[in-house]
Amino acid sequence: MNSSMKKPPFIEAAKKKWIYPVIYGGAALAIAGLAWGYTAVSGDDAALPVTSLEINENAGETVTIEPTPAAEVMTYPYDEQLLDNIFVVQPFYEVEAPEEERSKSIMVFGKTYSTMAGVTLSQGDEPFEVRAALSGKVTNIISDEFMGDAVVLTHENGFETFYRSVTDITVKVGDEVRQGDPIATSSTNHWNKTAGNHLQFEVKQDGTAVNPAKFIAF
């Protein structure tokens, strides 16, 4: 082979250190262009799971695309290790539920009747630690000797969670809590003596009470 034969241009170009940043930079721009084109066509910015694009000018750099974090899923308002011990005493009142189940969801105090706006959770006479079912902000602490004290958390997407019939509250209004953080301890009250030591857990969406069992498999 003739050693004086010129080498192909791309081999000569590969020897130049500047060629790698150009190649990788071009690839990164191409990816960004495709992402922009997809968003423009679909018209939905939320459909693109990208939050950042890192470009390193050094040869051999890598492009990092980070996915959008998944939305938080509601969990039990207590330690999951207690799943086999804690049970539902009174379910959420559903108009479409069988009569027997609806009767369990009706509270009677004297001549006053009311329907359950949440679920009553109990471990018998044993108190248990109450935890935040979702990350959020403490927006209200309610003191009520008759119905029991309560903690109210506000979350994203119009959700609120209520933790009623509690004591030893460990948070205050304005606190930011993470999912699973302890916030109080279950207790008793005069309004629902038959439930013994319990937690009344309620969920509201845009101000309307919804069945917590739609989000958690009690």
Coordinates of C-alpha atoms in Angstrom, one line a residue:
M1 CA 0.0 0.0 0.0
N2 CA 1.3 3.5 -0.8
S3 CA 2.1 5.2 2.5
S4 CA 2.0 8.6 0.8
M5 CA -1.7 8.1 0.0
K6 CA -3.8 10.7 1.7
K7 CA -6.1 9.5 4.5
P8 CA -9.8 10.2 4.2
P9 CA -10.9 13.6 5.5
F10 CA -13.0 12.1 8.3
I11 CA -9.9 10.4 9.8
E12 CA -7.9 13.6 9.7
A13 CA -10.8 15.4 11.2
A14 CA -11.1 12.8 14.0
K15 CA -7.6 13.7 15.1
K16 CA -8.7 17.2 15.9
K17 CA -9.8 17.5 19.6
W18 CA -12.5 20.1 18.7
I19 CA -14.4 17.7 16.5
Y20 CA -16.0 15.7 19.5
P21 CA -17.7 18.7 21.2
V22 CA -19.1 19.7 17.8
I23 CA -20.5 16.2 17.2
Y24 CA -22.0 15.8 20.7
G25 CA -23.2 19.4 20.7
G26 CA -25.0 18.8 17.4
A27 CA -26.6 15.6 18.8
A28 CA -27.8 17.4 21.8
L29 CA -29.3 20.2 19.7
A30 CA -31.0 17.5 17.5
I31 CA -32.6 15.9 20.6
A32 CA -33.8 19.3 21.8
G33 CA -35.2 20.1 18.4
L34 CA -37.1 16.8 18.2
A35 CA -38.5 17.5 21.7
W36 CA -39.6 21.0 20.8
G37 CA -41.2 19.7 17.6
Y38 CA -43.1 17.0 19.5
T39 CA -44.5 19.6 22.0
A40 CA -45.4 22.0 19.2
V41 CA -47.4 19.3 17.3
S42 CA -49.1 17.7 20.4
G43 CA -49.8 21.1 22.0
D44 CA -49.3 19.5 25.4
D45 CA -46.2 20.6 27.4
A46 CA -47.0 18.1 30.2
A47 CA -46.6 15.2 27.8
L48 CA -42.9 15.7 27.5
P49 CA -41.1 14.1 30.5
V50 CA -38.0 16.2 30.3
T51 CA -36.8 18.6 33.0
S52 CA -33.1 19.3 32.1
L53 CA -30.6 18.8 29.3
E54 CA -26.9 18.8 30.3
I55 CA -24.2 19.5 27.7
N56 CA -20.5 19.0 28.6
E57 CA -18.0 20.7 26.3
N58 CA -15.3 18.1 26.9
A59 CA -14.7 15.3 24.4
G60 CA -16.7 12.1 25.3
E61 CA -19.4 14.1 27.1
T62 CA -22.8 12.5 27.7
V63 CA -26.2 14.1 27.5
T64 CA -28.4 13.6 30.5
I65 CA -32.2 13.7 30.2
E66 CA -34.1 13.7 33.5
P67 CA -37.7 12.4 33.6
T68 CA -40.4 14.4 35.4
P69 CA -41.0 13.0 38.9
A70 CA -44.1 10.9 39.2
A71 CA -47.1 12.3 41.2
E72 CA -47.2 11.2 44.9
V73 CA -49.7 8.4 45.6
M74 CA -51.8 8.6 48.8
T75 CA -50.7 6.2 51.5
Y76 CA -52.2 4.9 54.8
P77 CA -52.3 7.6 57.6
Y78 CA -50.3 5.3 59.9
D79 CA -47.3 3.0 59.8
E80 CA -47.9 0.3 57.2
Q81 CA -46.5 -2.3 59.7
L82 CA -49.8 -1.9 61.5
L83 CA -51.8 -3.0 58.4
D84 CA -52.9 -6.3 60.1
N85 CA -53.8 -4.5 63.3
I86 CA -55.8 -1.5 62.2
F87 CA -59.3 -2.0 60.8
V88 CA -62.2 0.2 59.5
V89 CA -64.9 0.6 62.2
Q90 CA -67.1 2.9 60.1
P91 CA -66.8 3.3 56.4
F92 CA -67.4 6.5 54.3
Y93 CA -71.1 7.0 53.7
E94 CA -72.0 6.1 50.1
V95 CA -75.6 6.6 48.8
E96 CA -75.1 3.6 46.4
A97 CA -73.7 1.3 49.2
P98 CA -75.8 -1.6 50.5
E99 CA -78.2 -0.7 53.4
E100 CA -76.2 -2.7 55.9
E101 CA -73.0 -0.7 55.0
R102 CA -74.8 2.6 55.0
S103 CA -76.2 2.0 58.5
K104 CA -72.6 1.6 59.8
S105 CA -71.8 5.0 58.3
I106 CA -74.6 6.9 60.2
M107 CA -73.7 8.5 63.5
V108 CA -76.4 9.0 66.1
F109 CA -75.9 11.3 69.1
G110 CA -79.0 12.0 71.1
K111 CA -81.5 13.0 68.4
T112 CA -78.9 14.1 66.0
Y113 CA -78.0 12.0 62.9
S114 CA -75.0 12.5 60.7
T115 CA -73.2 10.6 58.0
M116 CA -69.6 9.7 58.0
A117 CA -67.5 12.1 55.8
G118 CA -64.4 9.8 56.2
V119 CA -63.4 6.5 57.6
T120 CA -63.0 5.6 61.2
L121 CA -59.8 3.6 61.8
S122 CA -59.1 1.8 65.1
Q123 CA -56.6 -0.6 66.7
G124 CA -59.0 -1.5 69.5
D125 CA -58.2 0.3 72.6
E126 CA -54.5 0.7 71.6
P127 CA -53.6 4.2 70.3
F128 CA -51.4 4.5 67.2
E129 CA -49.2 7.1 65.6
V130 CA -51.0 9.1 62.9
R131 CA -48.9 10.0 59.8
A132 CA -49.4 12.3 56.8
A133 CA -51.0 10.4 53.9
L134 CA -49.5 13.0 51.5
S135 CA -46.9 15.6 51.6
G136 CA -48.3 19.1 52.2
K137 CA -48.8 22.0 54.5
V138 CA -50.5 22.2 57.9
T139 CA -53.3 24.7 57.3
N140 CA -55.4 24.2 60.5
I141 CA -55.2 22.8 64.0
I142 CA -58.7 22.3 65.5
S143 CA -59.2 22.0 69.2
D144 CA -62.5 20.3 70.1
E145 CA -63.1 18.6 73.4
F146 CA -66.4 17.1 72.2
M147 CA -65.4 15.7 68.8
G148 CA -61.7 15.5 69.4
D149 CA -58.8 17.6 68.1
A150 CA -57.9 17.6 64.4
V151 CA -55.1 18.4 62.0
V152 CA -55.8 19.6 58.5
L153 CA -53.2 19.3 55.7
T154 CA -53.5 21.0 52.3
H155 CA -51.9 19.3 49.2
E156 CA -51.6 19.9 45.5
N157 CA -54.4 19.5 43.0
G158 CA -57.1 20.8 45.4
F159 CA -56.7 18.0 48.0
E160 CA -57.1 18.3 51.8
T161 CA -56.7 15.5 54.4
F162 CA -58.3 15.7 57.8
Y163 CA -57.0 13.7 60.8
R164 CA -59.7 13.9 63.6
S165 CA -59.9 12.5 67.1
V166 CA -56.2 12.9 67.7
T167 CA -54.0 14.0 70.6
D168 CA -50.3 14.8 71.2
I169 CA -50.2 16.9 68.0
T170 CA -46.5 17.3 66.9
V171 CA -47.0 19.9 64.1
K172 CA -48.2 23.5 63.9
V173 CA -50.0 25.7 61.3
G174 CA -47.6 26.6 58.5
D175 CA -45.4 23.5 58.8
E176 CA -44.5 21.7 55.7
V177 CA -44.7 17.9 56.2
R178 CA -43.6 15.0 54.0
Q179 CA -45.6 11.9 53.3
G180 CA -45.2 9.5 56.2
D181 CA -44.2 12.1 58.8
P182 CA -45.8 11.6 62.2
I183 CA -48.3 14.4 63.1
A184 CA -50.3 13.1 66.1
T185 CA -51.7 10.1 68.0
S186 CA -55.1 8.5 67.7
S187 CA -57.5 9.2 70.6
T188 CA -61.0 9.0 72.0
N189 CA -63.8 11.6 72.0
H190 CA -67.3 12.1 73.4
W191 CA -69.0 12.3 70.0
N192 CA -68.0 8.8 68.9
K193 CA -67.5 6.8 72.1
T194 CA -68.5 3.4 70.5
A195 CA -65.4 3.6 68.2
G196 CA -63.1 3.7 71.2
N197 CA -59.6 4.9 70.5
H198 CA -59.6 5.8 66.8
L199 CA -58.7 8.1 64.0
Q200 CA -61.3 9.7 61.7
F201 CA -59.5 10.1 58.4
E202 CA -61.2 12.4 55.8
V203 CA -60.2 13.4 52.3
K204 CA -61.6 16.4 50.4
Q205 CA -61.1 17.4 46.8
D206 CA -62.0 21.0 45.8
G207 CA -63.9 21.2 49.1
T208 CA -66.0 18.1 48.6
A209 CA -65.6 15.0 50.8
V210 CA -64.6 11.9 48.8
N211 CA -64.2 8.3 49.9
P212 CA -60.6 7.7 51.1
A213 CA -61.1 4.1 50.0
K214 CA -60.9 5.4 46.4
F215 CA -57.2 6.1 47.0
I216 CA -56.2 3.6 49.6
A217 CA -57.2 -0.1 49.8
F218 CA -58.5 -0.3 53.4

